[in-house]
Each structure stands twice: as structure tokens, then as C-alpha cells.
Amino acid sequence: ENVQEKIRHNLFLKVVADKQSCYVGEPVQVTFRLYSRLESRSDIIKNPGFYGFTVHDMISLADQQLGTEKINGKEFDVHIIRKVQLYPLQAGQFTIDPMEVKNKVEFSSIVQNRKTQQRIAEGMQSGAEDEPARTGTSIVENEMRTTALVINVKPLPEKNKPADFNSAVGHFKLSTQLEKKQLARNEEGVLVVTIEGRGNFVQLSAPLINWPSGMEGFSATVTDSLD
């Protein structure tokens, strides 16, 4: 077998964006995946730059997200190396640089009846001592990269734009709830204000509450989560 051809068909990177055209402030989700059917050690030697975007990391290498996927009838191990949510800051065309990965692939000259394993790290191979190849095996080095990804960011329409608009783009739902409906004089209560939905939460600030006469409000505690 041709070693490089075998690696090319059985070990590769993919980058996927949920959209490549959006408006300023509209979130874009980008996922980097490693597909493998080989015994390999992979090292991320270059992470992509996200120029023109605010970046929110959702899944990283440390989360060890592993699944399987069939491609052309072959089952691959699929590692999510990185998943980010990007918020474009201004209109224009922006390029997400390639991610570059260096691989050391183990080939065996004898039949192996065990599941192949992949190890992925960042900045671990350069300068580190190589593990000796096992009996009947050889190590082949290889480098691969994702394609560059172009995101076209359109300006927001100026028509009917509110004067106090703060660039929070998306679909949001606002709800309020009192923990207790009745309070005695000088008793503390809690008002829970919840904003949920899909969009640019980075630009959202806690809403202003106009407390009724005779009631004193204190600074809010803000918590957020991304699913």
C-alpha cells in the first residue's frame, strides 16, 4: 500500500461553519473535527486566528468529545478538537485561518486485532522525545491543515434602527418572576429576570428596572450559560 495515500484517505481534518453569510453581531458557530481510522498521535501546531470576531469557546481539546461517523461506508472516529461561537464586530469579508496538525501514524507489518487509538495534544510533539516504535511497527510523520474559511458579514439595516440599539442581534425572550409574591415591610425579596434565546448575548446588559415608590433595589447578580 502507498503510505501517504492510506493516511490521506483515513486521517483528515474538517472545518464546518453553520453559516458563511451573516449580519454584524449575528453568531456563527465553527467546529474543527479530526477524522481517523489509524493508530496516530496528533499535535496541533497552529490554531486559527479569528480576526474581526469576538470568540466564545464552547468545546476544546480538554473536553475529549469523541464520536463516530460513517463516510463512504467506512466508520471513522471523530474528535471535536475545537468548537467556537463567533460574533462579527463589523461588516466585510473575514478569513478564518487554517488549523495545522502534525501527525505520527503507526503502521504494523503484522495483523493487529485491537481497536486503533488516537491521541491528540497541543504543543507536545516539538522538542519531546519520541516513543520507540513497537516490534513489527514503523512510525510515519505527516502534516495536514483545514481549508481557510471565508465569512461574509453584512451591515445591519439602518431603517427603523432604535436610537439605543447596542448591536445585540438574535431572537431573545425576556421573563420575570418574583420568588415570593408577598413581602412584609423591610423584608428582602428576589426578582429573577431571565433572558434566553439564540443570538449575541455578549452585547446584552442587565435590563434597567424601574422600582416602584417605597421599594429599594440592590445590584444584580448575573449568571449566564451557553448550551
mmCIF file of C-alpha atoms in Angstrom:
data_model
loop_
_atom_site.group_PDB
_atom_site.id
_atom_site.type_symbol
_atom_site.label_atom_id
_atom_site.label_comp_id
_atom_site.label_asym_id
_atom_site.label_seq_id
_atom_site.Cartn_x
_atom_site.Cartn_y
_atom_site.Cartn_z
ATOM 1 C CA GLU A 1 0.000 0.000 0.000
ATOM 2 C CA ASN A 2 1.031 3.607 -0.577
ATOM 3 C CA VAL A 3 1.562 5.029 2.900
ATOM 4 C CA GLN A 4 0.712 8.673 2.101
ATOM 5 C CA GLU A 5 -2.433 7.659 0.183
ATOM 6 C CA LYS A 6 -3.534 5.482 3.103
ATOM 7 C CA ILE A 7 -3.065 8.411 5.518
ATOM 8 C CA ARG A 8 -4.869 10.844 3.189
ATOM 9 C CA HIS A 9 -7.969 8.625 2.975
ATOM 10 C CA ASN A 10 -8.055 7.577 6.622
ATOM 11 C CA LEU A 11 -6.852 10.605 8.610
ATOM 12 C CA PHE A 12 -8.028 14.150 7.836
ATOM 13 C CA LEU A 13 -9.297 17.436 9.287
ATOM 14 C CA LYS A 14 -12.570 19.226 8.578
ATOM 15 C CA VAL A 15 -13.809 22.692 9.494
ATOM 16 C CA VAL A 16 -17.547 23.428 9.336
ATOM 17 C CA ALA A 17 -19.416 26.715 9.889
ATOM 18 C CA ASP A 18 -23.174 26.763 10.456
ATOM 19 C CA LYS A 19 -23.297 29.791 8.117
ATOM 20 C CA GLN A 20 -20.849 31.689 5.928
ATOM 21 C CA SER A 21 -23.026 34.769 5.438
ATOM 22 C CA CYS A 22 -24.383 36.744 8.393
ATOM 23 C CA TYR A 23 -25.052 40.220 9.771
ATOM 24 C CA VAL A 24 -22.854 42.188 12.172
ATOM 25 C CA GLY A 25 -23.399 40.729 15.649
ATOM 26 C CA GLU A 26 -25.100 37.552 14.376
ATOM 27 C CA PRO A 27 -23.421 34.469 15.904
ATOM 28 C CA VAL A 28 -21.549 31.984 13.710
ATOM 29 C CA GLN A 29 -20.647 28.535 15.036
ATOM 30 C CA VAL A 30 -17.398 26.966 13.757
ATOM 31 C CA THR A 31 -16.298 23.380 14.507
ATOM 32 C CA PHE A 32 -12.918 21.728 13.839
ATOM 33 C CA ARG A 33 -13.011 17.907 13.666
ATOM 34 C CA LEU A 34 -10.347 15.224 13.248
ATOM 35 C CA TYR A 35 -11.466 12.054 11.414
ATOM 36 C CA SER A 36 -9.319 8.957 11.912
ATOM 37 C CA ARG A 37 -9.200 5.214 11.236
ATOM 38 C CA LEU A 38 -5.499 4.897 12.068
ATOM 39 C CA GLU A 39 -3.273 4.482 15.115
ATOM 40 C CA SER A 40 -1.890 8.002 15.464
ATOM 41 C CA ARG A 41 -0.535 10.774 17.677
ATOM 42 C CA SER A 42 -1.611 14.251 16.562
ATOM 43 C CA ASP A 43 -0.245 17.592 17.695
ATOM 44 C CA ILE A 44 -1.911 20.946 16.958
ATOM 45 C CA ILE A 45 0.964 23.140 15.767
ATOM 46 C CA LYS A 46 -1.122 26.142 14.710
ATOM 47 C CA ASN A 47 -4.513 27.318 15.933
ATOM 48 C CA PRO A 48 -6.552 29.529 13.586
ATOM 49 C CA GLY A 49 -6.905 33.278 14.080
ATOM 50 C CA PHE A 50 -10.408 34.738 14.318
ATOM 51 C CA TYR A 51 -9.703 38.317 13.237
ATOM 52 C CA GLY A 52 -12.777 40.557 13.196
ATOM 53 C CA PHE A 53 -14.718 38.394 15.672
ATOM 54 C CA THR A 54 -15.358 38.136 19.386
ATOM 55 C CA VAL A 55 -14.726 34.465 20.286
ATOM 56 C CA HIS A 56 -16.588 32.290 22.794
ATOM 57 C CA ASP A 57 -15.068 28.790 23.224
ATOM 58 C CA MET A 58 -17.725 26.073 23.541
ATOM 59 C CA ILE A 59 -15.744 22.803 23.251
ATOM 60 C CA SER A 60 -11.966 22.432 23.499
ATOM 61 C CA LEU A 61 -9.463 19.576 23.299
ATOM 62 C CA ALA A 62 -9.721 19.095 27.081
ATOM 63 C CA ASP A 63 -13.419 18.165 26.776
ATOM 64 C CA GLN A 64 -12.453 14.995 24.847
ATOM 65 C CA GLN A 65 -15.574 14.959 22.674
ATOM 66 C CA LEU A 66 -15.405 11.715 20.661
ATOM 67 C CA GLY A 67 -17.980 10.167 18.342
ATOM 68 C CA THR A 68 -18.184 8.010 15.217
ATOM 69 C CA GLU A 69 -19.342 8.764 11.678
ATOM 70 C CA LYS A 70 -19.671 6.692 8.515
ATOM 71 C CA ILE A 71 -18.097 8.115 5.350
ATOM 72 C CA ASN A 72 -18.337 6.093 2.114
ATOM 73 C CA GLY A 73 -19.250 3.033 4.138
ATOM 74 C CA LYS A 74 -16.223 3.316 6.464
ATOM 75 C CA GLU A 75 -16.580 4.117 10.166
ATOM 76 C CA PHE A 76 -14.330 6.893 11.470
ATOM 77 C CA ASP A 77 -13.540 8.033 14.988
ATOM 78 C CA VAL A 78 -14.466 11.729 15.094
ATOM 79 C CA HIS A 79 -12.742 14.044 17.590
ATOM 80 C CA ILE A 80 -14.088 17.565 18.111
ATOM 81 C CA ILE A 81 -10.825 19.472 18.507
ATOM 82 C CA ARG A 82 -12.422 22.887 18.937
ATOM 83 C CA LYS A 83 -15.888 24.428 18.704
ATOM 84 C CA VAL A 84 -16.340 28.190 18.938
ATOM 85 C CA GLN A 85 -19.113 30.728 18.658
ATOM 86 C CA LEU A 86 -18.034 33.872 16.803
ATOM 87 C CA TYR A 87 -19.644 37.308 16.925
ATOM 88 C CA PRO A 88 -18.649 39.523 13.946
ATOM 89 C CA LEU A 89 -17.707 43.048 15.016
ATOM 90 C CA GLN A 90 -18.015 44.847 11.668
ATOM 91 C CA ALA A 91 -19.126 44.355 8.075
ATOM 92 C CA GLY A 92 -16.774 42.903 5.458
ATOM 93 C CA GLN A 93 -15.198 39.636 4.362
ATOM 94 C CA PHE A 94 -13.151 37.860 7.031
ATOM 95 C CA THR A 95 -10.993 34.762 6.643
ATOM 96 C CA ILE A 96 -10.574 32.144 9.367
ATOM 97 C CA ASP A 97 -7.036 30.811 9.037
ATOM 98 C CA PRO A 98 -6.376 27.061 8.667
ATOM 99 C CA MET A 99 -5.702 24.891 11.703
ATOM 100 C CA GLU A 100 -2.477 22.905 11.233
ATOM 101 C CA VAL A 101 -1.824 19.491 12.775
ATOM 102 C CA LYS A 102 1.276 17.282 12.739
ATOM 103 C CA ASN A 103 0.697 13.521 12.911
ATOM 104 C CA LYS A 104 2.757 10.477 13.734
ATOM 105 C CA VAL A 105 0.993 7.416 12.331
ATOM 106 C CA GLU A 106 1.872 3.902 13.377
ATOM 107 C CA PHE A 107 1.843 1.159 10.741
ATOM 108 C CA SER A 108 2.149 -2.520 11.543
ATOM 109 C CA SER A 109 3.629 -5.293 9.421
ATOM 110 C CA ILE A 110 1.698 -7.910 11.398
ATOM 111 C CA VAL A 111 -2.051 -8.429 11.884
ATOM 112 C CA GLN A 112 -3.432 -6.427 14.830
ATOM 113 C CA ASN A 113 -6.681 -7.488 16.497
ATOM 114 C CA ARG A 114 -7.271 -4.391 18.622
ATOM 115 C CA LYS A 115 -9.071 -1.087 18.285
ATOM 116 C CA THR A 116 -6.953 1.720 16.884
ATOM 117 C CA GLN A 117 -6.271 4.617 19.219
ATOM 118 C CA GLN A 118 -5.641 8.294 18.582
ATOM 119 C CA ARG A 119 -4.008 10.777 20.920
ATOM 120 C CA ILE A 120 -4.382 14.497 20.295
ATOM 121 C CA ALA A 121 -2.386 17.195 22.078
ATOM 122 C CA GLU A 122 -1.273 20.771 21.574
ATOM 123 C CA GLY A 123 2.415 21.745 21.557
ATOM 124 C CA MET A 124 3.533 18.336 22.813
ATOM 125 C CA GLN A 125 5.499 16.835 19.927
ATOM 126 C CA SER A 126 8.021 19.579 19.278
ATOM 127 C CA GLY A 127 11.029 19.050 21.499
ATOM 128 C CA ALA A 128 9.589 15.935 23.149
ATOM 129 C CA GLU A 129 11.376 12.607 22.993
ATOM 130 C CA ASP A 130 9.783 10.171 20.559
ATOM 131 C CA GLU A 131 8.387 6.936 21.917
ATOM 132 C CA PRO A 132 10.182 3.980 20.347
ATOM 133 C CA ALA A 133 8.171 2.074 17.757
ATOM 134 C CA ARG A 134 6.847 -1.274 18.928
ATOM 135 C CA THR A 135 8.139 -4.509 17.425
ATOM 136 C CA GLY A 136 6.792 -5.015 13.922
ATOM 137 C CA THR A 137 5.703 -1.370 13.561
ATOM 138 C CA SER A 138 7.029 1.798 11.953
ATOM 139 C CA ILE A 139 6.148 5.489 12.504
ATOM 140 C CA VAL A 140 5.342 7.796 9.573
ATOM 141 C CA GLU A 141 5.117 11.582 10.043
ATOM 142 C CA ASN A 142 2.546 13.673 8.240
ATOM 143 C CA GLU A 143 1.137 17.224 8.348
ATOM 144 C CA MET A 144 -2.360 18.387 7.447
ATOM 145 C CA ARG A 145 -4.443 21.548 7.616
ATOM 146 C CA THR A 146 -8.016 22.697 7.245
ATOM 147 C CA THR A 147 -9.086 24.895 4.369
ATOM 148 C CA ALA A 148 -9.344 28.642 5.006
ATOM 149 C CA LEU A 149 -12.941 29.689 5.699
ATOM 150 C CA VAL A 150 -14.366 32.986 4.413
ATOM 151 C CA ILE A 151 -17.255 34.597 6.324
ATOM 152 C CA ASN A 152 -19.197 37.360 4.594
ATOM 153 C CA VAL A 153 -20.518 39.829 7.206
ATOM 154 C CA LYS A 154 -23.291 42.175 6.043
ATOM 155 C CA PRO A 155 -24.048 45.541 7.682
ATOM 156 C CA LEU A 156 -27.222 45.845 9.741
ATOM 157 C CA PRO A 157 -30.057 47.774 8.070
ATOM 158 C CA GLU A 158 -30.305 51.404 9.154
ATOM 159 C CA LYS A 159 -34.054 51.630 8.518
ATOM 160 C CA ASN A 160 -36.096 51.627 11.778
ATOM 161 C CA LYS A 161 -32.917 51.177 13.851
ATOM 162 C CA PRO A 162 -33.671 52.141 17.508
ATOM 163 C CA ALA A 163 -31.649 55.044 18.904
ATOM 164 C CA ASP A 164 -30.419 52.946 21.860
ATOM 165 C CA PHE A 165 -29.584 49.813 19.821
ATOM 166 C CA ASN A 166 -26.459 48.118 21.251
ATOM 167 C CA SER A 167 -25.748 45.524 18.497
ATOM 168 C CA ALA A 168 -27.409 42.580 20.265
ATOM 169 C CA VAL A 169 -28.606 40.525 17.275
ATOM 170 C CA GLY A 170 -30.772 37.419 17.605
ATOM 171 C CA HIS A 171 -34.061 36.064 18.923
ATOM 172 C CA PHE A 172 -34.476 36.731 22.643
ATOM 173 C CA LYS A 173 -37.232 36.137 25.200
ATOM 174 C CA LEU A 174 -37.470 38.156 28.422
ATOM 175 C CA SER A 175 -39.334 36.894 31.505
ATOM 176 C CA THR A 176 -39.542 37.966 35.160
ATOM 177 C CA GLN A 177 -40.526 36.108 38.285
ATOM 178 C CA LEU A 178 -40.771 37.013 41.988
ATOM 179 C CA GLU A 179 -39.541 34.313 44.343
ATOM 180 C CA LYS A 180 -42.176 35.479 46.857
ATOM 181 C CA LYS A 181 -45.388 37.277 45.869
ATOM 182 C CA GLN A 182 -45.886 38.861 49.300
ATOM 183 C CA LEU A 183 -43.307 40.661 51.458
ATOM 184 C CA ALA A 184 -43.508 42.194 54.934
ATOM 185 C CA ARG A 185 -42.141 45.679 55.493
ATOM 186 C CA ASN A 186 -38.273 45.713 55.418
ATOM 187 C CA GLU A 187 -38.212 42.088 54.252
ATOM 188 C CA GLU A 188 -35.873 41.225 51.382
ATOM 189 C CA GLY A 189 -37.230 39.638 48.232
ATOM 190 C CA VAL A 190 -35.746 38.420 44.958
ATOM 191 C CA LEU A 191 -36.807 39.318 41.430
ATOM 192 C CA VAL A 192 -35.426 36.887 38.819
ATOM 193 C CA VAL A 193 -35.066 38.368 35.327
ATOM 194 C CA THR A 194 -34.283 35.781 32.631
ATOM 195 C CA ILE A 195 -33.209 36.421 29.038
ATOM 196 C CA GLU A 196 -32.962 33.344 26.820
ATOM 197 C CA GLY A 197 -32.764 32.588 23.124
ATOM 198 C CA ARG A 198 -30.266 32.433 20.272
ATOM 199 C CA GLY A 199 -28.004 35.336 19.425
ATOM 200 C CA ASN A 200 -25.337 37.760 20.524
ATOM 201 C CA PHE A 201 -25.597 37.652 24.319
ATOM 202 C CA VAL A 202 -22.175 39.305 24.571
ATOM 203 C CA GLN A 203 -23.806 42.655 23.749
ATOM 204 C CA LEU A 204 -26.673 42.259 26.224
ATOM 205 C CA SER A 205 -26.510 44.014 29.581
ATOM 206 C CA ALA A 206 -28.814 43.525 32.552
ATOM 207 C CA PRO A 207 -32.083 45.381 31.859
ATOM 208 C CA LEU A 208 -32.882 48.536 33.806
ATOM 209 C CA ILE A 209 -35.625 48.018 36.406
ATOM 210 C CA ASN A 210 -37.820 50.915 37.456
ATOM 211 C CA TRP A 211 -38.620 50.057 41.067
ATOM 212 C CA PRO A 212 -41.963 51.327 42.423
ATOM 213 C CA SER A 213 -42.049 54.044 45.048
ATOM 214 C CA GLY A 214 -41.253 52.760 48.527
ATOM 215 C CA MET A 215 -39.086 49.852 47.273
ATOM 216 C CA GLU A 216 -35.286 49.820 47.196
ATOM 217 C CA GLY A 217 -33.336 47.818 44.621
ATOM 218 C CA PHE A 218 -29.829 46.378 45.028
ATOM 219 C CA SER A 219 -27.156 45.476 42.465
ATOM 220 C CA ALA A 220 -27.976 42.410 40.398
ATOM 221 C CA THR A 221 -26.069 39.146 40.395
ATOM 222 C CA VAL A 222 -25.646 37.991 36.783
ATOM 223 C CA THR A 223 -25.080 34.364 35.728
ATOM 224 C CA ASP A 224 -25.026 33.002 32.192
ATOM 225 C CA SER A 225 -24.724 29.656 30.454
ATOM 226 C CA LEU A 226 -24.282 28.527 26.858
ATOM 227 C CA ASP A 227 -25.875 25.339 25.550
#
